[in-house]
XYZ file of C-alpha atoms in Angstrom:
589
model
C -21.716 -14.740 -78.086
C -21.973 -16.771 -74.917
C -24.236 -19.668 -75.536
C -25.898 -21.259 -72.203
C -26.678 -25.209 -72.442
C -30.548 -25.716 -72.472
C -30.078 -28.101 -69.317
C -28.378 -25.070 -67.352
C -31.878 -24.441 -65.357
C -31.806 -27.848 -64.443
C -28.151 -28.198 -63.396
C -29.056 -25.109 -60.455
C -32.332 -26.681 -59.583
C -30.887 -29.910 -58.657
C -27.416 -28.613 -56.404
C -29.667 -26.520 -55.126
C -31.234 -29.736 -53.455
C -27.668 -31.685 -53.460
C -25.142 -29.157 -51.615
C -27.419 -28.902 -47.868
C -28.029 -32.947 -48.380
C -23.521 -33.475 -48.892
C -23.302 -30.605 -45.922
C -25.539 -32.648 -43.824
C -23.898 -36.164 -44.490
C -19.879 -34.633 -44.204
C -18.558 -34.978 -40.639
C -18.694 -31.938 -38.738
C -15.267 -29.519 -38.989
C -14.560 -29.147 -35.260
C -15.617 -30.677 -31.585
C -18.783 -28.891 -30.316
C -19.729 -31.025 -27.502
C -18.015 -33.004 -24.777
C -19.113 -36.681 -27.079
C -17.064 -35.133 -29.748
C -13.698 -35.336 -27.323
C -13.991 -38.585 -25.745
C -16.816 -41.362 -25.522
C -20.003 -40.761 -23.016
C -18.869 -43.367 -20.944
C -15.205 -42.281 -20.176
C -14.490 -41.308 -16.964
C -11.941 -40.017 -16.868
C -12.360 -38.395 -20.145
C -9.001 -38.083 -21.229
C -7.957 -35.706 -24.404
C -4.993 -35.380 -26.051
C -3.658 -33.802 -29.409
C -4.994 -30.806 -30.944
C -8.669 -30.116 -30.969
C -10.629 -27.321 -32.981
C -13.538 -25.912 -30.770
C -16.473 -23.958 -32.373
C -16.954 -20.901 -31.054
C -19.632 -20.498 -28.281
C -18.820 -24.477 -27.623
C -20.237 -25.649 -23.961
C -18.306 -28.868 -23.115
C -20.432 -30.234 -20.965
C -18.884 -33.582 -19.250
C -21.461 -33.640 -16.348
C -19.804 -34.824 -13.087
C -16.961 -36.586 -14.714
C -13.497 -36.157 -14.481
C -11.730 -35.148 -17.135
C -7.972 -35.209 -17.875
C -5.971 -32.625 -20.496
C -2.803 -34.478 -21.200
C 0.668 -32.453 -21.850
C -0.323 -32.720 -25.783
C -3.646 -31.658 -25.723
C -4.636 -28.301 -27.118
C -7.591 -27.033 -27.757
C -8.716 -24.165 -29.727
C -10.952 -21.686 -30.966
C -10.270 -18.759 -33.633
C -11.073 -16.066 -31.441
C -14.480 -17.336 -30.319
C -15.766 -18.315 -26.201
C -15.335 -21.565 -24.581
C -16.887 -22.859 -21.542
C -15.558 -26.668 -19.992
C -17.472 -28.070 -17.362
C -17.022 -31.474 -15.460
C -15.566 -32.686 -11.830
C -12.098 -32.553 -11.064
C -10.139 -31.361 -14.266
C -6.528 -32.183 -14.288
C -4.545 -30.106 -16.756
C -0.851 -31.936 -17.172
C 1.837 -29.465 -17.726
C 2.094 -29.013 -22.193
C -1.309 -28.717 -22.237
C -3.273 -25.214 -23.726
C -6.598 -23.644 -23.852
C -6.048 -21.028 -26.374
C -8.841 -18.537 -27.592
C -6.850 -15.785 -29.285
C -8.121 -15.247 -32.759
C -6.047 -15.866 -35.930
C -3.890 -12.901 -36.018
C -2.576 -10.495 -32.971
C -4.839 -7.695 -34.362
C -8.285 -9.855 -33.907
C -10.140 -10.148 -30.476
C -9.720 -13.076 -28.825
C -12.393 -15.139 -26.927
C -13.430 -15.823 -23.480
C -12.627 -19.153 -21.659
C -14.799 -20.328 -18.615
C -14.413 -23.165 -16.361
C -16.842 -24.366 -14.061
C -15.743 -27.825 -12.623
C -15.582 -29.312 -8.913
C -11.945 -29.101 -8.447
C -9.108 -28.334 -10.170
C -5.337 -29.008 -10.356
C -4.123 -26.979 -13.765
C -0.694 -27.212 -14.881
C -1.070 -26.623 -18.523
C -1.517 -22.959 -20.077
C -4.432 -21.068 -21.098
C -3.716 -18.014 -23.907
C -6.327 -15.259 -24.164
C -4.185 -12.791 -25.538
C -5.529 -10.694 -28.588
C -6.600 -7.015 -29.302
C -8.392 -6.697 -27.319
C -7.233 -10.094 -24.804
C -10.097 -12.084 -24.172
C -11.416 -12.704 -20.656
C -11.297 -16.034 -18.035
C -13.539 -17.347 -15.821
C -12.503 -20.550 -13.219
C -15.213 -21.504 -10.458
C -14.172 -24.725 -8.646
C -16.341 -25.676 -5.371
C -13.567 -27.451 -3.998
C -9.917 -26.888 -4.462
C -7.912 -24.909 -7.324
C -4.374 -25.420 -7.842
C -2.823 -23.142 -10.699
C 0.494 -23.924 -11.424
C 0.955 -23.211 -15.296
C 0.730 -19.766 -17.368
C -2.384 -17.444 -18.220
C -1.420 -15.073 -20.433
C -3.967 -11.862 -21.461
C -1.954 -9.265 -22.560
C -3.618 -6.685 -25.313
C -1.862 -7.100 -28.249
C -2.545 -3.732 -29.280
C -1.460 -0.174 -28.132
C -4.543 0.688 -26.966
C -6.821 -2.236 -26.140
C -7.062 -3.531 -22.603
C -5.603 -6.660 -21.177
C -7.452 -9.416 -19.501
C -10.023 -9.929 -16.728
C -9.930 -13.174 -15.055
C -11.510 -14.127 -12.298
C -10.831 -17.275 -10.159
C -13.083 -18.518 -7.197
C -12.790 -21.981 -5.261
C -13.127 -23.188 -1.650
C -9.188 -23.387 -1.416
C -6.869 -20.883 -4.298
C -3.183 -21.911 -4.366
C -1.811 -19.813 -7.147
C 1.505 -20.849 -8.101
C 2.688 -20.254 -12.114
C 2.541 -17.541 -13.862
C -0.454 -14.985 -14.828
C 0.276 -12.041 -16.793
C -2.265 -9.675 -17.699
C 0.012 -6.882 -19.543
C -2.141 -3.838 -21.044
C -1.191 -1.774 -24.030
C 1.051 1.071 -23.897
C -2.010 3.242 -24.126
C -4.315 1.426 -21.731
C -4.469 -0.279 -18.522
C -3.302 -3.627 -17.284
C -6.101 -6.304 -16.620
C -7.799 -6.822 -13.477
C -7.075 -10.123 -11.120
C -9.868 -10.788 -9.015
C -9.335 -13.912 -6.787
C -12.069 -14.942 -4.156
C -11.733 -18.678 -1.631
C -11.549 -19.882 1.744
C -8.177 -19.928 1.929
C -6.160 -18.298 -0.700
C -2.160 -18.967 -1.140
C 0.124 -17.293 -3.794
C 3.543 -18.567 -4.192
C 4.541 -17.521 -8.281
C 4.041 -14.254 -10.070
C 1.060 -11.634 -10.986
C 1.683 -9.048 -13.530
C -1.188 -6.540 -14.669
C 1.263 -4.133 -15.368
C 0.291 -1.602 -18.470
C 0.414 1.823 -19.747
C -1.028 2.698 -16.372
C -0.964 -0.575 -13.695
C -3.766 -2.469 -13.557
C -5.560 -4.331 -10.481
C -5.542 -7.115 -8.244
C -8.180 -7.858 -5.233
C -7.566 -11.163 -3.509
C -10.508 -11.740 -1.064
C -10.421 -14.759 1.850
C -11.919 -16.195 4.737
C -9.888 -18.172 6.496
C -6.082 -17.439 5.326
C -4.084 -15.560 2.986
C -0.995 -15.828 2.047
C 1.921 -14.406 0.353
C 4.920 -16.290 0.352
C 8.216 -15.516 -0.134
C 8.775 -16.654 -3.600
C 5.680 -15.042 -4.946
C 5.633 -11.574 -6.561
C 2.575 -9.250 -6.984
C 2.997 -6.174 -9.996
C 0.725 -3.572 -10.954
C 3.505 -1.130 -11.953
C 3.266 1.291 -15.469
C 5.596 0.504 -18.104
C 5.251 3.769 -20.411
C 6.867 7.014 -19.042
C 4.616 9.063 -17.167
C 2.384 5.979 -16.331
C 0.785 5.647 -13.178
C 0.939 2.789 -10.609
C -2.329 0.638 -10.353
C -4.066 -0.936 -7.188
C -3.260 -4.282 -5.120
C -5.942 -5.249 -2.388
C -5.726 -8.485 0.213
C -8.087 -8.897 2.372
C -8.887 -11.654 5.148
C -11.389 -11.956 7.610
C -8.827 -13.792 9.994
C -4.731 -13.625 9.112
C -2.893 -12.042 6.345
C 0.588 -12.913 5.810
C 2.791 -11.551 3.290
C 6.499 -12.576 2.722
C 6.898 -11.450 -0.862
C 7.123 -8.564 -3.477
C 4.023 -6.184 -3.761
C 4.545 -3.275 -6.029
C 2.324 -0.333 -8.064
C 5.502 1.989 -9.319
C 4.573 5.170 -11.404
C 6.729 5.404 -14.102
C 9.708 8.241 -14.646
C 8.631 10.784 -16.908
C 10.276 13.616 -19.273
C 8.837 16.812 -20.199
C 5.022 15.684 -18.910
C 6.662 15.091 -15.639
C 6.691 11.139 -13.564
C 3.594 9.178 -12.997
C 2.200 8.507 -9.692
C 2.581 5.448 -7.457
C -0.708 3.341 -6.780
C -2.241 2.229 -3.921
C -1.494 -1.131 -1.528
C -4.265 -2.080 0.193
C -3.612 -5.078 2.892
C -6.512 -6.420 5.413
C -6.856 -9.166 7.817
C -9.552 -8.857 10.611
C -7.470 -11.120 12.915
C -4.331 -9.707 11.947
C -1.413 -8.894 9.199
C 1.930 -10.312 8.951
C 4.400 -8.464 6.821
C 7.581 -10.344 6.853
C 11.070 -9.602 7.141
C 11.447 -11.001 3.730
C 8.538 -8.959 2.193
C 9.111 -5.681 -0.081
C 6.092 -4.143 -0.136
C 6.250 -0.404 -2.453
C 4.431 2.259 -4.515
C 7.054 4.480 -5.738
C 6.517 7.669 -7.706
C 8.117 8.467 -10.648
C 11.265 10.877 -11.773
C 10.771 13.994 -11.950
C 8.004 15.049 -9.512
C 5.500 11.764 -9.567
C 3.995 11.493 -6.205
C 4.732 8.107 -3.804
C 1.404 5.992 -3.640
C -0.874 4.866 -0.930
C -0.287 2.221 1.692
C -2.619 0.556 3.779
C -2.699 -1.585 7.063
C -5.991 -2.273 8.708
C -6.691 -4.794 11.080
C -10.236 -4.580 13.247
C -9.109 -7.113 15.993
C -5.364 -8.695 15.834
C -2.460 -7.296 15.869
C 0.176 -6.106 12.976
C 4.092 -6.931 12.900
C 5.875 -4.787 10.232
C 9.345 -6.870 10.401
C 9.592 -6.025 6.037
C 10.017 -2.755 4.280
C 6.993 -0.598 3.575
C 7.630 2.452 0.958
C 5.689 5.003 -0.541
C 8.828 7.218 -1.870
C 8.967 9.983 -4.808
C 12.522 10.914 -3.567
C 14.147 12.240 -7.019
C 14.074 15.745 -7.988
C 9.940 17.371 -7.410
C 9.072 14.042 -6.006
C 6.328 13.967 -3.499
C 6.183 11.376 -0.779
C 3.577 9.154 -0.433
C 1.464 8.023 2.698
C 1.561 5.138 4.823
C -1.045 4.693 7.482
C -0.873 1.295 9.402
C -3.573 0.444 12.246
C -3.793 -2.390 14.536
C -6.410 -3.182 16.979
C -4.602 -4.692 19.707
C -0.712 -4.652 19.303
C 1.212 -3.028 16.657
C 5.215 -4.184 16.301
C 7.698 -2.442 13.600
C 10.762 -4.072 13.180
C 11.311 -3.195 10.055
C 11.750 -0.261 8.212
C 8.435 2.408 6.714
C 9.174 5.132 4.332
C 7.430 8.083 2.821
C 10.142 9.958 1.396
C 10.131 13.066 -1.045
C 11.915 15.498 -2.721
C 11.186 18.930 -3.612
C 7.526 18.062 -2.895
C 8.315 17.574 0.524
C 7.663 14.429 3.032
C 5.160 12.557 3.174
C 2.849 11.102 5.894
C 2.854 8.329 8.317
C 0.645 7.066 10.797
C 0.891 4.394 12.915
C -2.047 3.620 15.291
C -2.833 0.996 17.811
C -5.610 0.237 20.202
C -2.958 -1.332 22.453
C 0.624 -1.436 22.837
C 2.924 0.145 20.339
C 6.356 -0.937 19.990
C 8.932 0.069 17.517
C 12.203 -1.568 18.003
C 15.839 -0.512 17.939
C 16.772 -0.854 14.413
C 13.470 0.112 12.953
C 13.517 2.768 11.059
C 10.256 5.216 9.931
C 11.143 8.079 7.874
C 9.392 11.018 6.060
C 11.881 13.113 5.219
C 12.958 15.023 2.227
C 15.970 14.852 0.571
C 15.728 18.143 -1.028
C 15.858 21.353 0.608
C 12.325 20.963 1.108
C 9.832 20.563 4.133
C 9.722 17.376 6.132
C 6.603 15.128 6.367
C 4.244 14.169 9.289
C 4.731 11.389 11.156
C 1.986 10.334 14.111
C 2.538 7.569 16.355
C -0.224 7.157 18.665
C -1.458 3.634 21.286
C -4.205 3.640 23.454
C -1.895 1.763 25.930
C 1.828 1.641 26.320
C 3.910 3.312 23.442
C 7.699 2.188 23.086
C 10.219 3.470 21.388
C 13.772 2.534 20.584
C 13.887 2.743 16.993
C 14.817 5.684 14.349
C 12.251 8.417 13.539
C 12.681 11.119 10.696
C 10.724 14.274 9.422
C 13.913 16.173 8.214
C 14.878 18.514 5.562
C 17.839 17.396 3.292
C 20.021 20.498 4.781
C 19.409 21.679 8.179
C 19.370 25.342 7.059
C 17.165 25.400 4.017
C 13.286 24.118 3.752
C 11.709 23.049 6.832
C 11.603 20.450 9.519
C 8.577 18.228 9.420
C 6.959 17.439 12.684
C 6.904 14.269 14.827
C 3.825 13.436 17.052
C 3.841 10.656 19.622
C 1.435 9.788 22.068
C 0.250 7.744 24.168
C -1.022 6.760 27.870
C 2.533 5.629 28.613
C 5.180 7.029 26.660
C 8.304 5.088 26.649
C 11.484 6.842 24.632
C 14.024 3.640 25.143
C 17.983 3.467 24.783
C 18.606 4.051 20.758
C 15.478 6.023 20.343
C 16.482 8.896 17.777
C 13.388 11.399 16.558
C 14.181 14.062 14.465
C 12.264 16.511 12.926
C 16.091 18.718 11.391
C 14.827 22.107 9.615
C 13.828 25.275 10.580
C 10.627 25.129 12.182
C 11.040 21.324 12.774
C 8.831 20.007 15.936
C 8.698 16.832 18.326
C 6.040 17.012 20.125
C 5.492 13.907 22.981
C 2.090 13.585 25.013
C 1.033 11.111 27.318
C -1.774 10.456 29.376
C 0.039 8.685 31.816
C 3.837 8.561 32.498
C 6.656 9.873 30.372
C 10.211 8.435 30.363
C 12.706 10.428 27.637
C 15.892 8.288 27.095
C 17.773 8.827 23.341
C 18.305 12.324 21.243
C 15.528 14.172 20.215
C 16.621 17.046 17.924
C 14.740 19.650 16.196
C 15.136 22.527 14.143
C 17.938 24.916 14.328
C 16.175 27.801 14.061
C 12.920 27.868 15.939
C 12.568 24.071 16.377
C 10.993 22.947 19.302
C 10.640 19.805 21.476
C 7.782 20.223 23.306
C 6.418 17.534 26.207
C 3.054 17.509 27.457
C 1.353 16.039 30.189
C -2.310 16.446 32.227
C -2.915 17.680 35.535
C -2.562 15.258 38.059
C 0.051 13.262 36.608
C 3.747 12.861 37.588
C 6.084 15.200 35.250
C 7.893 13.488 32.261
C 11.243 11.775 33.548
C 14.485 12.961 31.259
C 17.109 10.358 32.023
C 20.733 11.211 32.344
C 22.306 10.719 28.862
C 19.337 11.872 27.188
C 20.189 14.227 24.651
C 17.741 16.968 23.515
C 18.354 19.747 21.089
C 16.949 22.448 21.437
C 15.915 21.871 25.418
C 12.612 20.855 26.050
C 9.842 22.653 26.843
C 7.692 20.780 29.245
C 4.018 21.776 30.103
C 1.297 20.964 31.551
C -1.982 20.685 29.159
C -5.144 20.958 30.844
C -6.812 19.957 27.929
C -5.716 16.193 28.646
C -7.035 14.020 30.937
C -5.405 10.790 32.714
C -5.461 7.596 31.485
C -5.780 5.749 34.902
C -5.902 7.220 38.330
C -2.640 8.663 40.570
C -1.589 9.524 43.456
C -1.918 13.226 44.066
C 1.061 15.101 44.203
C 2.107 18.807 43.663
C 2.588 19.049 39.464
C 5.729 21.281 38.566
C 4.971 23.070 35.389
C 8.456 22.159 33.971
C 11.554 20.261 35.100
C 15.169 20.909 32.885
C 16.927 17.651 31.569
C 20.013 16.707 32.131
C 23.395 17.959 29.888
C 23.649 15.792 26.960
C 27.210 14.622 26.382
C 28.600 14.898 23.700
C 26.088 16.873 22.122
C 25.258 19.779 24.112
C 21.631 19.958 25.286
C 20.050 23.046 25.934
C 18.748 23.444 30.156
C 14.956 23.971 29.713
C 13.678 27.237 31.084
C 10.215 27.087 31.265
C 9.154 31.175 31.133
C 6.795 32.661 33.572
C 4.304 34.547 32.511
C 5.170 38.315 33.889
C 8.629 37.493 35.334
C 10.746 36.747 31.653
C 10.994 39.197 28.748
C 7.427 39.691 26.775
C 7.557 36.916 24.099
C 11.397 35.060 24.696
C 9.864 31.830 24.334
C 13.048 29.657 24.373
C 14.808 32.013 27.296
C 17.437 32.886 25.407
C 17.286 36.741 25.894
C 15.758 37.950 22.540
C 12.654 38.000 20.753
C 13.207 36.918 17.323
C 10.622 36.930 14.449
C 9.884 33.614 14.341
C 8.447 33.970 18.179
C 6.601 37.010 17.162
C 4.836 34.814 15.392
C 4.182 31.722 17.450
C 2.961 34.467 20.102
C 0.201 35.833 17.174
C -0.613 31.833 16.469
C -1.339 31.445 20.245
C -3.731 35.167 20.281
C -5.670 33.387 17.274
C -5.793 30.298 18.837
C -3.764 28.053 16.638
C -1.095 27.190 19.112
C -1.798 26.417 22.662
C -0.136 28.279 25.700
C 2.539 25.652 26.215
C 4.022 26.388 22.849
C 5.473 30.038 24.511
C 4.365 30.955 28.286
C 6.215 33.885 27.811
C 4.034 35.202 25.222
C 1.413 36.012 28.126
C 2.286 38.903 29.980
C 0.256 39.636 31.778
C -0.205 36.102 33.217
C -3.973 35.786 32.752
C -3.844 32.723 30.587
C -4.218 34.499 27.307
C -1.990 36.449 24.784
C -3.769 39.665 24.503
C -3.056 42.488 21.727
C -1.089 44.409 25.056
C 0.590 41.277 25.456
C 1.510 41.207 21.858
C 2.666 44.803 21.778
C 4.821 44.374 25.005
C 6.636 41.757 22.845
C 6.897 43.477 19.535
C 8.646 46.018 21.498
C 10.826 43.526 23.525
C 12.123 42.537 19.706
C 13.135 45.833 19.626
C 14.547 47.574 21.833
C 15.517 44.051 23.524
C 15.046 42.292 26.503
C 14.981 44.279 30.108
């Protein structure tokens, strides 16, 4: 029998009344305001050691400065923090952690809202899922230690942190890894004048994102490194975006890499977004890619925009998927007054064929000798499309590709230049190598062909255009074109500035190429050569059967076979069509 002491009631009566009077009196368990760090009167308020903070705490030190020496570390389990105060100074040893107590609890949020900042010391939101940070500065913000938000778990997301300030140097280390099943965090970065000279990572199952937004400068410098790449196989690439309303520059690493695959095939690459109203700088030291993954990912998405400066590509821009299936990606680079590559642009494939470039200015173009732009495949597959286009003076002395990895097999790609003055310098080289493969050059204005253009075998075709009124393209001695080129004129184009009058041949023959034999240009005349020989050679093969049908339908102009019209009306009519059907044969007359 369990006897219970007559005094029993009595005993629970009175700790009822005790136990909230001893929880009042006992000091509290952990710092909840800024009084509880350092006295009201400190400025600066300098903390050191390690310092529980409740959850939800709002350290509030008003306008003063406050100080976080190399052993200070302060902590929640897993709950939000938010400092506020003037210029905070953050000595390198120093922590803000709000992960929770194990790696499988969520951690908390950290904001900072001060006047400036210089930050050396490390803040740790990583947890499952990885908390999220917050820094507003109105003057300057310096980061120069580590913020890490990585998911701890498979499938929880990483971080989002965003930083603004009058002035953003970002030097350090912030890493923002997702799970293996979810994305990386986001990076969203917003100043003046924003500078990043250590490393970004929001890498993840698929890449996460970073948008760095400025007014007055941005820049990239050489030691810096920018990642939104997938780690797991089949992952795809995530998104980068700078953007400036006067100058980007950008001498570092930018990358958002699919990831190589097995039986579900390879992940895509991202995208690459880079602004700057005034103008964009990419380096020669800067590696700037979005690479698909093995076996048929598709290359990612780059983009160069500026509204009113001009762009100098000196660095390496590539958007490949070059292994086995691969795709190529697309690179598209516009510049509103002058556009310079120096360097080297690439939207390679593989079985998936090319992929696209275009490069556009409202001015002057220039590519230099040693640049290289390529969209090629380097499977037996069909070469990309590559457009070069200026509104002024286009010049080339640099390397353009559209090829097929064998000349025989897939198809040449097409290259497309224009301009009002067309310029092809010593060491120019296009090449569109494949069956089918086209050059085609138009100009508004002048025309001067030095270099080796080469297309096809097959039924390639190097075609020059010009408008009415205008003096004929000029082929140098020592060009070297393969096959000869067919030179027109289109009246579909009009001059870019006035010219003198004078009679307009409808086709002039280049020179011989030595050592590579060039074709002599026969331009045909309508009712004089045999029905449908577009190239002059003395037979009508299939393949000009059916540029003849494209130009009845309407989907090829004249130019592209004056031999198709018969009757020499201007059109390619179903007689015309029949007269070289049976030119193909019973042969030529």
């Amino acid at each position: 029998m369990i006897r219970i002491s007559p005094t029993a009631p009595a005993l629970a009566r009175f700790a009822v009344v005790l136990l909230p009077l001893l929880a009042a009196a006992a000091p509290p368990a952990a710092a909840t305001t800024a009084a509880d760090l350092c006295p009201a009167a400190a400025n600066p308020c300098i903390i050191s050691g390690n310092r529980s903070i409740d959850a939800g705490s709002v350290l509030d030190f008003g306008g003063r400065a406050v100080q976080l020496t190399g052993t200070a570390n302060l902590f929640t389990s897993g709950g939000d923090v938010t400092l506020r105060g003037g210029a905070l100074t953050a000595l390198p040893g120093s922590l803000i952690r709000s992960a929770g107590p194990t790696r499988a609890d969520a951690a908390g949020d950290v904001t900072i809202e001060v006047a400036s900042a210089n930050y050396s010391g490390d803040i740790d939101v990583r947890g499952s899922p990885a908390g999220d940070v917050n820094i507003d500065a109105t003057g300057a913000f310096a980061f120069g230690g580590t913020l890490r938000g990585r998911s701890e778990a498979a499938d929880e997301s990483a971080a989002l942190v965003e930083m603004s300030a009058d002035s953003v140097v970002l030097g350090g280390v912030i890493e923002l890894l997702g799970g293996r099943e979810e994305i990386g965090g986001e990076l969203a970065v917003s100043g003046a004048s924003v500078s990043v000279t250590g490393r970004i990572d929001v890498s993840g199952g698929d890449g996460g994102s970073v948008e760095i937004l400025a007014t007055t400068s941005l820049v990239v410098t050489g030691s810096a490194e920018i990642r939104a790449d997938s780690t797991v196989a089949a992952g795809d690439g995530g998104d980068i975006t700078l953007d400036c309303d006067a100058q980007t520059s950008v001498a570092g690493e930018l990358s958002t890499d699919g990831r190589t695959g097995g039986d579900e095939g390879g992940g895509d690459g991202g995208s690459i977004t880079i602004g700057g109203d005034q103008g964009i700088e990419i380096t020669s030291t800067a590696e700037v890619q979005t690479l698909g993954g093995s076996p048929d990912g598709l290359g990612g998405d780059i983009d160069l925009l500026s509204f009113f400066g001009p762009v100098d590509v000196a660095g390496s821009l590539v958007a490949n998927s070059d292994d086995r299936d691969g795709l190529g990606g697309s690179v598209d680079v516009e510049a509103d007054s002058v556009l310079t590559i120096t360097g080297e642009i690439e939207a390679v494939g593989g079985l998936g064929g090319g992929g696209d470039a275009d490069l556009d200015s409202d001015g002057d173009l220039t590519i230099a000798n040693g640049a290289v732009v390529d969209v090629s495949a380097t499977r037996p597959a069909r070469g990309g499309t590559l457009i070069v286009s200026a509104a002024e003076t286009l010049r080339n002395a640099g390397t353009l590709r559209a090829n097929s990895a064998q000349a025989n097999e897939g198809n040449g790609g097409s290259v497309t230049m224009g301009a009002c003055d067309l310029l092809l310098e010593t060491g120019s080289r296009i090449e569109s190598v494949g069956p089918g493969g086209i050059n085609s050059l138009v100009t508004n204005g002048t025309m001067s062909v030095r270099g080796q253009l080469s297309a096809g075998p097959g039924n390639g075709l190097n075609r020059l255009q010009y408008p009415p009124g205008v003096p004929p393209p000029v082929i140098n001695p020592g060009s070297q074109i393969f096959p000869g080129a067919m030179v027109s004129v289109d009246p579909g184009l009009s001059p870019c500035r006035e010219f003198p009058q004078t009679p307009t041949p409808t086709a002039t023959a280049p020179p011989s190429a030595s050592p590579t034999p060039t074709e002599t240009v026969s331009s045909p005349t309508p009712g004089g050569a045999c029905p449908g020989d577009c190239d002059g050679d003395g037979t009508v093969t299939i393949a000009e059967l059916i540029r003849a049908v494209n130009i009845a339908l309407g989907s090829l102009p004249l130019s592209a076979c004056p031999a198709a019209d018969v009757a020499g009306d201007g059109q390619v009519s179903i007689s015309d069509l029949i007269s070289a059907v049976n030119a193909s044969l019973d042969g030529c007359p």
